[in-house]
mmCIF file of C-alpha atoms in Angstrom:
data_model
loop_
_atom_site.group_PDB
_atom_site.id
_atom_site.type_symbol
_atom_site.label_atom_id
_atom_site.label_comp_id
_atom_site.label_asym_id
_atom_site.label_seq_id
_atom_site.Cartn_x
_atom_site.Cartn_y
_atom_site.Cartn_z
ATOM 1 C CA MET A 1 105.206 75.151 95.303
ATOM 2 C CA LYS A 2 109.707 74.762 94.789
ATOM 3 C CA ILE A 3 111.498 75.027 97.030
ATOM 4 C CA GLY A 4 115.695 75.164 97.189
ATOM 5 C CA VAL A 5 117.946 74.790 100.399
ATOM 6 C CA ASP A 6 121.637 74.906 100.523
ATOM 7 C CA ILE A 7 124.095 74.588 103.219
ATOM 8 C CA VAL A 8 128.080 76.388 103.634
ATOM 9 C CA LYS A 9 130.126 75.949 105.890
ATOM 10 C CA VAL A 10 130.712 79.104 107.152
ATOM 11 C CA SER A 11 134.939 79.484 106.949
ATOM 12 C CA ARG A 12 134.738 79.501 103.556
ATOM 13 C CA LEU A 13 133.128 83.165 103.570
ATOM 14 C CA LYS A 14 137.316 84.239 104.781
ATOM 15 C CA GLU A 15 138.157 83.938 100.915
ATOM 16 C CA ILE A 16 134.807 85.443 99.211
ATOM 17 C CA LEU A 17 135.875 88.421 101.022
ATOM 18 C CA LYS A 18 139.026 88.891 100.919
ATOM 19 C CA ARG A 19 137.702 89.839 96.394
ATOM 20 C CA LYS A 20 138.652 93.391 95.978
ATOM 21 C CA LYS A 21 135.120 94.249 94.165
ATOM 22 C CA LEU A 22 132.325 92.603 96.275
ATOM 23 C CA ASP A 23 129.968 94.124 94.484
ATOM 24 C CA SER A 24 129.055 91.029 91.894
ATOM 25 C CA VAL A 25 127.946 88.599 95.212
ATOM 26 C CA PHE A 26 126.717 91.207 97.572
ATOM 27 C CA SER A 27 125.034 94.740 97.808
ATOM 28 C CA LYS A 28 125.771 97.847 99.139
ATOM 29 C CA ALA A 29 123.152 96.510 101.727
ATOM 30 C CA GLU A 30 124.135 94.323 102.787
ATOM 31 C CA GLN A 31 127.881 94.591 102.300
ATOM 32 C CA GLU A 32 126.748 97.350 105.439
ATOM 33 C CA ARG A 33 125.104 94.898 107.126
ATOM 34 C CA ILE A 34 127.789 92.151 106.653
ATOM 35 C CA PHE A 35 131.162 94.484 107.756
ATOM 36 C CA ARG A 36 128.982 96.085 110.835
ATOM 37 C CA ASN A 37 128.334 93.118 112.331
ATOM 38 C CA LYS A 38 130.272 91.631 114.642
ATOM 39 C CA ASN A 39 129.878 88.219 112.935
ATOM 40 C CA THR A 40 130.960 88.604 109.590
ATOM 41 C CA LEU A 41 131.194 85.137 108.413
ATOM 42 C CA GLU A 42 127.612 83.854 109.450
ATOM 43 C CA SER A 43 126.689 87.259 107.780
ATOM 44 C CA ALA A 44 127.812 86.882 104.836
ATOM 45 C CA SER A 45 127.731 83.304 104.550
ATOM 46 C CA SER A 46 123.867 83.280 105.726
ATOM 47 C CA TYR A 47 123.101 86.058 102.254
ATOM 48 C CA PHE A 48 125.695 83.427 100.347
ATOM 49 C CA ALA A 49 123.312 80.312 101.286
ATOM 50 C CA SER A 50 120.003 82.298 100.272
ATOM 51 C CA LYS A 51 120.949 83.195 96.261
ATOM 52 C CA GLU A 52 122.607 79.671 96.389
ATOM 53 C CA ALA A 53 118.987 77.636 97.741
ATOM 54 C CA LEU A 54 117.277 80.376 95.166
ATOM 55 C CA SER A 55 118.995 79.474 92.338
ATOM 56 C CA LYS A 56 118.035 75.620 93.471
ATOM 57 C CA ALA A 57 114.423 76.924 93.707
ATOM 58 C CA MET A 58 114.587 78.495 90.700
ATOM 59 C CA GLY A 59 116.147 75.582 88.859
ATOM 60 C CA ILE A 60 119.117 77.329 87.539
ATOM 61 C CA GLY A 61 123.145 77.215 88.143
ATOM 62 C CA ILE A 62 123.991 79.970 91.000
ATOM 63 C CA TRP A 63 125.797 82.602 88.321
ATOM 64 C CA LYS A 64 123.452 82.148 85.747
ATOM 65 C CA MET A 65 120.887 83.745 87.826
ATOM 66 C CA GLY A 66 123.341 86.274 89.087
ATOM 67 C CA LEU A 67 124.323 86.645 92.804
ATOM 68 C CA ASP A 68 124.358 90.529 91.830
ATOM 69 C CA SER A 69 120.515 89.606 91.464
ATOM 70 C CA VAL A 70 119.125 89.465 94.794
ATOM 71 C CA GLU A 71 119.784 91.117 97.890
ATOM 72 C CA VAL A 72 118.365 89.904 101.028
ATOM 73 C CA LEU A 73 116.896 92.053 103.805
ATOM 74 C CA HIS A 74 115.528 92.432 106.728
ATOM 75 C CA ASP A 75 112.322 93.666 108.585
ATOM 76 C CA ASP A 76 111.885 95.481 111.389
ATOM 77 C CA MET A 77 111.142 92.450 113.500
ATOM 78 C CA GLY A 78 114.524 90.940 112.048
ATOM 79 C CA LYS A 79 113.341 88.589 109.619
ATOM 80 C CA PRO A 80 114.974 88.124 105.969
ATOM 81 C CA TYR A 81 113.208 88.420 102.757
ATOM 82 C CA PHE A 82 114.667 88.742 99.127
ATOM 83 C CA ASN A 83 114.573 91.574 97.868
ATOM 84 C CA ILE A 84 114.973 90.985 94.176
ATOM 85 C CA LEU A 85 117.302 93.546 91.724
ATOM 86 C CA ASN A 86 116.547 91.955 88.659
ATOM 87 C CA LYS A 87 113.386 90.978 86.961
ATOM 88 C CA GLU A 88 114.721 89.788 84.215
ATOM 89 C CA LYS A 89 116.835 87.271 85.685
ATOM 90 C CA ILE A 90 114.597 86.420 88.361
ATOM 91 C CA PRO A 91 110.774 86.993 86.914
ATOM 92 C CA PHE A 92 108.998 87.201 90.812
ATOM 93 C CA SER A 93 107.645 89.603 92.995
ATOM 94 C CA ASN A 94 109.172 89.560 96.558
ATOM 95 C CA GLU A 95 106.279 88.624 97.861
ATOM 96 C CA GLU A 96 105.873 84.912 95.720
ATOM 97 C CA VAL A 97 109.164 84.378 97.687
ATOM 98 C CA ASP A 98 110.100 82.867 101.146
ATOM 99 C CA LEU A 99 112.888 82.720 102.740
ATOM 100 C CA SER A 100 113.830 80.583 106.177
ATOM 101 C CA ILE A 101 118.248 81.099 107.284
ATOM 102 C CA ALA A 102 119.481 79.002 110.220
ATOM 103 C CA HIS A 103 122.585 79.156 111.911
ATOM 104 C CA ASP A 104 124.284 75.364 113.107
ATOM 105 C CA GLY A 105 127.614 75.527 114.367
ATOM 106 C CA GLU A 106 130.134 75.627 111.499
ATOM 107 C CA TYR A 107 127.078 75.244 108.674
ATOM 108 C CA CYS A 108 124.738 77.994 107.784
ATOM 109 C CA ILE A 109 121.829 76.754 106.039
ATOM 110 C CA ALA A 110 118.483 78.800 103.815
ATOM 111 C CA ALA A 111 115.997 77.243 102.128
ATOM 112 C CA ALA A 112 114.419 79.144 99.502
ATOM 113 C CA VAL A 113 110.252 78.597 98.765
ATOM 114 C CA LEU A 114 108.633 79.806 95.422
ATOM 115 C CA LYS A 115 104.958 80.182 96.142
ATOM 116 C CA ASP A 116 102.621 79.277 92.814
ATOM 117 C CA PRO A 117 101.923 82.869 91.410
ATOM 118 C CA LEU A 118 98.284 83.640 90.919
ATOM 119 C CA GLN A 119 97.856 82.886 86.943
ATOM 120 C CA ALA A 120 95.208 84.685 85.360
ATOM 121 C CA ASP A 121 93.226 82.684 82.833
ATOM 122 C CA ARG A 122 93.599 83.146 79.410
ATOM 123 C CA LYS A 123 90.168 82.440 77.997
ATOM 124 C CA ILE A 124 88.750 85.301 80.210
ATOM 125 C CA SER A 125 91.943 87.495 79.764
ATOM 126 C CA GLY A 126 91.507 87.260 76.373
ATOM 127 C CA LEU A 127 87.960 88.745 76.584
ATOM 128 C CA LEU A 128 89.812 92.059 77.495
ATOM 129 C CA LYS A 129 89.602 95.121 74.604
ATOM 130 C CA LYS A 130 93.072 96.506 73.865
ATOM 131 C CA ARG A 131 93.239 100.305 74.518
ATOM 132 C CA LYS A 132 93.810 102.315 71.231
ATOM 133 C CA ARG A 133 96.831 104.435 71.437
ATOM 134 C CA ASP A 134 94.699 107.341 69.609
ATOM 135 C CA SER A 135 91.975 107.170 72.708
ATOM 136 C CA ASN A 136 90.269 109.553 75.484
ATOM 137 C CA LYS A 137 88.488 108.828 78.309
ATOM 138 C CA GLY A 138 85.160 109.341 75.920
ATOM 139 C CA ASP A 139 86.376 106.165 74.069
ATOM 140 C CA TYR A 140 86.165 103.753 77.451
ATOM 141 C CA GLY A 141 82.218 104.559 78.689
ATOM 142 C CA ARG A 142 80.445 107.093 80.355
ATOM 143 C CA ALA A 143 79.279 104.362 83.849
ATOM 144 C CA ALA A 144 76.587 106.264 85.785
ATOM 145 C CA LEU A 145 75.888 104.545 89.700
ATOM 146 C CA ILE A 146 72.450 105.083 90.606
ATOM 147 C CA GLY A 147 72.266 104.896 95.030
ATOM 148 C CA GLY A 148 72.705 106.073 98.312
ATOM 149 C CA SER A 149 70.470 107.552 100.727
ATOM 150 C CA SER A 150 70.605 108.619 104.773
ATOM 151 C CA GLY A 151 73.670 106.714 106.738
ATOM 152 C CA MET A 152 74.278 104.678 103.514
ATOM 153 C CA SER A 153 77.115 106.876 101.422
ATOM 154 C CA GLY A 154 79.735 104.091 101.207
ATOM 155 C CA SER A 155 78.276 101.844 98.992
ATOM 156 C CA CYS A 156 77.983 104.134 96.411
ATOM 157 C CA PHE A 157 81.437 105.409 96.115
ATOM 158 C CA LEU A 158 82.999 102.002 96.711
ATOM 159 C CA SER A 159 81.213 100.867 93.615
ATOM 160 C CA SER A 160 82.224 104.789 91.269
ATOM 161 C CA THR A 161 85.386 104.033 92.881
ATOM 162 C CA ALA A 162 85.558 100.192 91.168
ATOM 163 C CA ALA A 163 83.926 101.241 88.058
ATOM 164 C CA LEU A 164 86.532 103.507 87.123
ATOM 165 C CA ARG A 165 89.560 101.341 88.371
ATOM 166 C CA SER A 166 88.186 98.739 85.943
ATOM 167 C CA GLY A 167 88.438 101.091 82.742
ATOM 168 C CA ALA A 168 85.725 103.192 83.013
ATOM 169 C CA GLY A 169 86.698 106.195 81.267
ATOM 170 C CA LEU A 170 83.706 108.433 83.475
ATOM 171 C CA SER A 171 82.668 107.428 86.509
ATOM 172 C CA TYR A 172 78.867 109.379 87.894
ATOM 173 C CA THR A 173 78.203 109.095 91.270
ATOM 174 C CA ILE A 174 74.224 110.228 91.363
ATOM 175 C CA VAL A 175 72.869 110.531 94.628
ATOM 176 C CA PRO A 176 70.122 112.492 96.916
ATOM 177 C CA ASP A 177 71.344 116.423 97.167
ATOM 178 C CA SER A 178 71.153 114.492 101.043
ATOM 179 C CA ILE A 179 74.400 113.092 101.127
ATOM 180 C CA SER A 180 75.932 114.537 97.626
ATOM 181 C CA GLN A 181 78.448 116.858 100.011
ATOM 182 C CA ILE A 182 79.896 113.318 101.811
ATOM 183 C CA LEU A 183 80.258 112.043 98.416
ATOM 184 C CA GLN A 184 81.682 115.329 96.984
ATOM 185 C CA ILE A 185 85.059 114.884 99.784
ATOM 186 C CA LYS A 186 85.617 111.371 99.474
ATOM 187 C CA SER A 187 85.673 111.733 96.099
ATOM 188 C CA LEU A 188 88.201 112.264 93.669
ATOM 189 C CA GLU A 189 87.663 111.351 90.239
ATOM 190 C CA THR A 190 83.882 110.427 90.256
ATOM 191 C CA ILE A 191 81.821 113.034 89.429
ATOM 192 C CA VAL A 192 79.494 113.394 92.088
ATOM 193 C CA ILE A 193 75.248 114.180 90.630
ATOM 194 C CA PRO A 194 73.304 114.979 93.787
ATOM 195 C CA ILE A 195 69.496 114.596 92.374
ATOM 196 C CA HIS A 196 66.755 116.730 94.750
ATOM 197 C CA THR A 197 64.403 114.782 97.006
ATOM 198 C CA GLU A 198 61.815 115.102 99.374
ATOM 199 C CA GLY A 199 62.982 113.999 102.919
ATOM 200 C CA GLY A 200 66.920 112.882 101.710
ATOM 201 C CA ASP A 201 66.602 109.902 99.691
ATOM 202 C CA PHE A 202 65.042 108.505 96.596
ATOM 203 C CA ASN A 203 61.365 108.312 95.330
ATOM 204 C CA ALA A 204 59.316 108.290 92.692
ATOM 205 C CA ALA A 205 58.459 112.292 92.863
ATOM 206 C CA SER A 206 63.124 111.823 91.556
ATOM 207 C CA SER A 207 62.778 109.824 88.907
ATOM 208 C CA SER A 208 62.244 112.510 86.335
ATOM 209 C CA GLU A 209 65.503 113.964 87.384
ATOM 210 C CA VAL A 210 67.312 110.828 87.633
ATOM 211 C CA LEU A 211 66.196 109.628 83.850
ATOM 212 C CA GLU A 212 67.467 113.554 82.699
ATOM 213 C CA LYS A 213 70.377 113.083 84.066
ATOM 214 C CA ILE A 214 71.229 109.602 82.703
ATOM 215 C CA LYS A 215 70.324 110.220 79.136
ATOM 216 C CA ASN A 216 73.874 110.695 77.823
ATOM 217 C CA MET A 217 75.734 107.509 80.020
ATOM 218 C CA ASP A 218 77.027 104.471 78.460
ATOM 219 C CA ALA A 219 75.772 102.279 80.920
ATOM 220 C CA ILE A 220 73.745 102.389 84.463
ATOM 221 C CA GLY A 221 74.612 100.719 87.591
ATOM 222 C CA ILE A 222 71.394 100.556 90.329
ATOM 223 C CA GLY A 223 71.276 99.514 93.492
ATOM 224 C CA PRO A 224 73.790 100.060 96.286
ATOM 225 C CA GLY A 225 73.033 101.758 99.450
ATOM 226 C CA LEU A 226 69.384 102.444 97.813
ATOM 227 C CA GLY A 227 67.747 101.963 101.174
ATOM 228 C CA SER A 228 64.118 100.615 100.864
ATOM 229 C CA GLY A 229 61.763 103.347 101.599
ATOM 230 C CA GLU A 230 58.653 102.575 100.593
ATOM 231 C CA GLU A 231 58.482 104.606 97.207
ATOM 232 C CA ILE A 232 62.372 102.889 96.373
ATOM 233 C CA ALA A 233 60.153 100.128 94.252
ATOM 234 C CA ASP A 234 58.354 102.636 91.950
ATOM 235 C CA PHE A 235 61.546 104.837 91.606
ATOM 236 C CA VAL A 236 63.274 102.026 90.513
ATOM 237 C CA LYS A 237 60.521 100.904 88.123
ATOM 238 C CA LYS A 238 60.432 104.062 86.620
ATOM 239 C CA ILE A 239 64.044 103.960 85.569
ATOM 240 C CA LEU A 240 64.031 100.753 84.121
ATOM 241 C CA ILE A 241 61.310 101.127 82.098
ATOM 242 C CA HIS A 242 62.036 104.477 80.812
ATOM 243 C CA SER A 243 65.968 104.143 80.205
ATOM 244 C CA ASP A 244 66.857 102.219 77.665
ATOM 245 C CA LYS A 245 70.206 101.948 78.942
ATOM 246 C CA PRO A 246 72.493 98.425 80.174
ATOM 247 C CA PHE A 247 72.052 98.137 83.533
ATOM 248 C CA VAL A 248 73.062 96.297 86.284
ATOM 249 C CA ILE A 249 70.787 95.570 89.163
ATOM 250 C CA ASP A 250 71.870 94.755 92.524
ATOM 251 C CA ALA A 251 71.308 95.112 96.663
ATOM 252 C CA ASP A 252 68.312 97.500 97.199
ATOM 253 C CA ALA A 253 67.643 98.199 93.942
ATOM 254 C CA LEU A 254 67.022 93.377 93.595
ATOM 255 C CA ASN A 255 64.785 93.501 96.854
ATOM 256 C CA ALA A 256 62.240 96.260 95.068
ATOM 257 C CA LEU A 257 62.172 94.309 92.386
ATOM 258 C CA SER A 258 61.342 91.140 94.195
ATOM 259 C CA LYS A 259 57.925 93.070 94.742
ATOM 260 C CA ASP A 260 56.836 94.075 91.192
ATOM 261 C CA LEU A 261 58.468 91.573 88.568
ATOM 262 C CA SER A 262 56.301 91.851 86.068
ATOM 263 C CA TYR A 263 57.751 94.553 84.124
ATOM 264 C CA VAL A 264 61.193 92.645 83.992
ATOM 265 C CA SER A 265 60.682 90.102 81.099
ATOM 266 C CA ASP A 266 59.251 92.864 78.834
ATOM 267 C CA LEU A 267 62.290 95.685 79.298
ATOM 268 C CA SER A 268 64.203 96.331 75.940
ATOM 269 C CA GLN A 269 67.539 97.603 77.183
ATOM 270 C CA ASP A 270 70.210 94.762 78.208
ATOM 271 C CA ILE A 271 69.897 93.890 82.158
ATOM 272 C CA ILE A 272 71.994 92.491 84.540
ATOM 273 C CA LEU A 273 71.210 91.069 88.128
ATOM 274 C CA THR A 274 73.383 90.449 90.815
ATOM 275 C CA PRO A 275 71.815 88.685 93.856
ATOM 276 C CA HIS A 276 73.703 87.075 96.927
ATOM 277 C CA PRO A 277 71.668 83.378 97.821
ATOM 278 C CA LEU A 278 69.165 85.541 100.288
ATOM 279 C CA GLU A 279 68.084 88.256 97.135
ATOM 280 C CA MET A 280 67.756 85.118 95.127
ATOM 281 C CA ALA A 281 65.747 83.767 97.196
ATOM 282 C CA ARG A 282 63.803 86.502 96.905
ATOM 283 C CA LEU A 283 63.353 87.058 93.867
ATOM 284 C CA LEU A 284 61.930 83.473 93.630
ATOM 285 C CA GLY A 285 59.950 83.428 96.361
ATOM 286 C CA THR A 286 61.248 80.403 98.077
ATOM 287 C CA THR A 287 63.932 79.663 100.579
ATOM 288 C CA VAL A 288 67.835 80.009 100.393
ATOM 289 C CA ASP A 289 67.982 76.290 101.272
ATOM 290 C CA GLU A 290 66.574 76.272 97.885
ATOM 291 C CA VAL A 291 68.348 78.004 96.022
ATOM 292 C CA GLU A 292 71.710 76.726 97.493
ATOM 293 C CA LYS A 293 70.423 73.061 96.866
ATOM 294 C CA ASP A 294 70.888 73.762 92.748
ATOM 295 C CA ARG A 295 72.424 76.766 92.207
ATOM 296 C CA ILE A 296 72.453 76.979 88.667
ATOM 297 C CA SER A 297 69.211 75.263 87.927
ATOM 298 C CA ALA A 298 67.554 78.392 90.198
ATOM 299 C CA ALA A 299 70.071 81.329 87.873
ATOM 300 C CA LYS A 300 69.013 79.447 84.958
ATOM 301 C CA HIS A 301 65.494 79.242 85.929
ATOM 302 C CA PHE A 302 65.598 82.756 86.436
ATOM 303 C CA ALA A 303 67.164 84.433 83.481
ATOM 304 C CA LYS A 304 65.819 82.022 80.998
ATOM 305 C CA LEU A 305 61.941 82.707 83.086
ATOM 306 C CA TYR A 306 62.947 86.859 82.404
ATOM 307 C CA GLY A 307 64.544 87.288 79.376
ATOM 308 C CA CYS A 308 67.844 88.286 81.530
ATOM 309 C CA THR A 309 71.500 87.982 82.596
ATOM 310 C CA LEU A 310 71.942 86.813 86.113
ATOM 311 C CA LEU A 311 75.308 86.329 88.646
ATOM 312 C CA LEU A 312 74.385 84.395 91.590
ATOM 313 C CA LYS A 313 77.035 85.576 94.135
ATOM 314 C CA GLY A 314 78.754 82.985 96.304
ATOM 315 C CA SER A 315 81.594 80.199 96.639
ATOM 316 C CA LYS A 316 82.175 79.721 92.876
ATOM 317 C CA THR A 317 79.355 82.032 91.582
ATOM 318 C CA VAL A 318 77.126 81.495 88.180
ATOM 319 C CA VAL A 319 76.627 83.699 85.580
ATOM 320 C CA THR A 320 73.857 82.354 83.080
ATOM 321 C CA ASN A 321 71.284 83.791 80.434
ATOM 322 C CA GLY A 322 69.455 80.878 80.637
ATOM 323 C CA GLU A 323 71.636 78.900 78.200
ATOM 324 C CA GLU A 324 75.050 79.717 78.588
ATOM 325 C CA VAL A 325 76.114 78.901 81.792
ATOM 326 C CA TYR A 326 79.606 79.980 83.424
ATOM 327 C CA ILE A 327 81.115 78.444 87.433
ATOM 328 C CA ASN A 328 83.943 81.232 88.620
ATOM 329 C CA THR A 329 86.491 80.087 89.779
ATOM 330 C CA THR A 330 88.643 83.027 91.749
ATOM 331 C CA GLY A 331 87.982 84.467 94.460
ATOM 332 C CA ASN A 332 88.123 83.481 98.839
ATOM 333 C CA PRO A 333 86.605 83.336 102.182
ATOM 334 C CA GLY A 334 88.194 86.689 102.535
ATOM 335 C CA MET A 335 86.374 88.316 99.876
ATOM 336 C CA ALA A 336 82.452 88.161 102.324
ATOM 337 C CA THR A 337 83.091 91.684 103.734
ATOM 338 C CA ALA A 338 80.517 94.289 104.009
ATOM 339 C CA GLY A 339 80.760 96.303 100.352
ATOM 340 C CA SER A 340 82.235 93.125 98.571
ATOM 341 C CA GLY A 341 79.331 93.088 96.204
ATOM 342 C CA ASP A 342 79.272 96.583 96.056
ATOM 343 C CA VAL A 343 82.563 96.854 94.560
ATOM 344 C CA LEU A 344 81.962 93.867 91.674
ATOM 345 C CA THR A 345 78.871 96.144 90.536
ATOM 346 C CA GLY A 346 81.107 98.363 89.908
ATOM 347 C CA ILE A 347 83.489 96.067 88.040
ATOM 348 C CA ILE A 348 80.665 95.339 85.473
ATOM 349 C CA LEU A 349 79.499 98.702 85.398
ATOM 350 C CA ALA A 350 82.689 99.769 84.241
ATOM 351 C CA LEU A 351 82.669 96.699 81.284
ATOM 352 C CA LEU A 352 79.261 97.595 80.348
ATOM 353 C CA GLY A 353 80.383 100.841 79.638
ATOM 354 C CA GLN A 354 83.114 99.694 77.960
ATOM 355 C CA GLY A 355 80.449 97.720 75.208
ATOM 356 C CA TYR A 356 80.113 94.618 76.756
ATOM 357 C CA GLY A 357 77.298 92.452 76.619
ATOM 358 C CA THR A 358 75.847 91.391 79.918
ATOM 359 C CA MET A 359 77.261 87.897 79.352
ATOM 360 C CA GLU A 360 80.735 88.853 78.630
ATOM 361 C CA ALA A 361 80.327 91.560 81.648
ATOM 362 C CA GLY A 362 79.248 89.284 84.231
ATOM 363 C CA LYS A 363 81.737 85.983 83.247
ATOM 364 C CA MET A 364 84.530 88.763 83.430
ATOM 365 C CA GLY A 365 83.609 90.898 86.336
ATOM 366 C CA ALA A 366 83.188 87.760 88.344
ATOM 367 C CA TYR A 367 86.835 86.691 87.403
ATOM 368 C CA ILE A 368 88.214 90.258 87.632
ATOM 369 C CA HIS A 369 86.412 90.677 91.230
ATOM 370 C CA GLY A 370 87.883 87.054 92.893
ATOM 371 C CA PHE A 371 91.169 87.213 90.712
ATOM 372 C CA ALA A 372 91.469 90.840 92.946
ATOM 373 C CA GLY A 373 90.727 89.142 96.483
ATOM 374 C CA ASP A 374 92.854 86.958 95.500
ATOM 375 C CA LEU A 375 95.880 88.976 94.769
ATOM 376 C CA ALA A 376 94.988 90.946 97.985
ATOM 377 C CA LYS A 377 94.812 87.571 100.028
ATOM 378 C CA GLU A 378 98.212 86.964 98.878
ATOM 379 C CA GLU A 379 99.503 89.739 100.866
ATOM 380 C CA LEU A 380 96.702 90.731 103.809
ATOM 381 C CA GLY A 381 95.266 87.130 104.468
ATOM 382 C CA GLU A 382 91.631 86.496 104.643
ATOM 383 C CA MET A 383 90.894 87.931 108.357
ATOM 384 C CA GLY A 384 90.903 91.538 108.234
ATOM 385 C CA MET A 385 90.383 91.557 104.340
ATOM 386 C CA VAL A 386 88.105 94.843 103.830
ATOM 387 C CA ALA A 387 86.152 95.607 100.338
ATOM 388 C CA SER A 388 88.160 98.534 99.573
ATOM 389 C CA ASP A 389 91.292 96.050 99.558
ATOM 390 C CA ILE A 390 89.550 94.551 96.205
ATOM 391 C CA ILE A 391 89.475 97.938 94.413
ATOM 392 C CA ARG A 392 93.269 98.112 94.887
ATOM 393 C CA TYR A 393 94.191 95.102 93.395
ATOM 394 C CA LEU A 394 91.996 96.092 90.215
ATOM 395 C CA PRO A 395 94.930 97.465 88.203
ATOM 396 C CA LYS A 396 97.346 95.145 89.150
ATOM 397 C CA THR A 397 94.883 91.890 88.079
ATOM 398 C CA LEU A 398 93.607 94.043 85.116
ATOM 399 C CA LYS A 399 97.570 93.923 84.114
ATOM 400 C CA ARG A 400 98.426 90.213 84.208
ATOM 401 C CA MET A 401 95.245 89.477 82.163
ATOM 402 C CA GLU A 402 96.436 92.634 79.599
ATOM 403 C CA GLU A 403 99.423 90.336 79.774
ATOM 404 C CA LEU A 404 98.785 87.097 78.617
#
């Protein structure tokens, strides 16, 4: 954080306002406010002092920064804020600079605060593959999300949308026909594939049609909103055993898996599991307290035992394949909200579809998810954040990473 403070004698602005050309000092919006205000000199002094304060916070001279590179505006409540006009001279967003102005008799004082901008991690950003100029949507993966059940259409929608926002060329949502119409209405860019089911939810008999639909996919996600019906465990088992695609397994699919782990180590395809501490406890047949006592050991033990990659969610998410361990540093408490995990599933699904291995996809997915949440926090705060806010900041997150 950097702070710049400037104090101006109000009467000093008389000479400046006598200039014929004010455009090099004040923007059109500032001039309009100055000359319609009864306190003309006070308004002008506040804008001048604000710009001086910003140049000091940046550590450069006012003329090098340029008075015409920024303007001071006011929101609906009258609070002043900077609107940056020249990004080359002032390489900050409006949200990264705070402004406070006060008057006392003959003097105006302004304080500008440059917040520390969130910086992307070079090591994780370096894993991002550059897009080729001559490419098409098929080059960036066909990502399919299997999920949803009666009353639970939102989970798979969030995952599929997050997959698109994370670079998937094509995103498919495979759902029971009982909720397909809801998804069709909600979805613009994602492709909805309805599966006929008896009773409205997936069951063991649904697996053959689902397997047929995913034959040409590049990566599969399974679990969000799947439900906990009696046949879900059999459904998940058949899908995993009879498909050779890379999988991200989450939510209800993890709970189904915890009922029968006997076949997991024999699976031929790459899989990444993404449990939260309670789901991890179910998988290990222990308690949440035991898992949280040593998160790294719990995750490594399971990953090594079953030959998979495991992402244990929470503060400082752990990603491991049983040997390598990555501890994520992004994210904040505002992300503890319904659907946040579904967004993470979609991000990892998109990365798998683009050809990243499960360990890479896990590390990058955790980092990207948390970074997007941190950007959302910068604007929205923690209390009111929802999962779709995280999705909204995924493009900005990826852009920051690409620019390093």
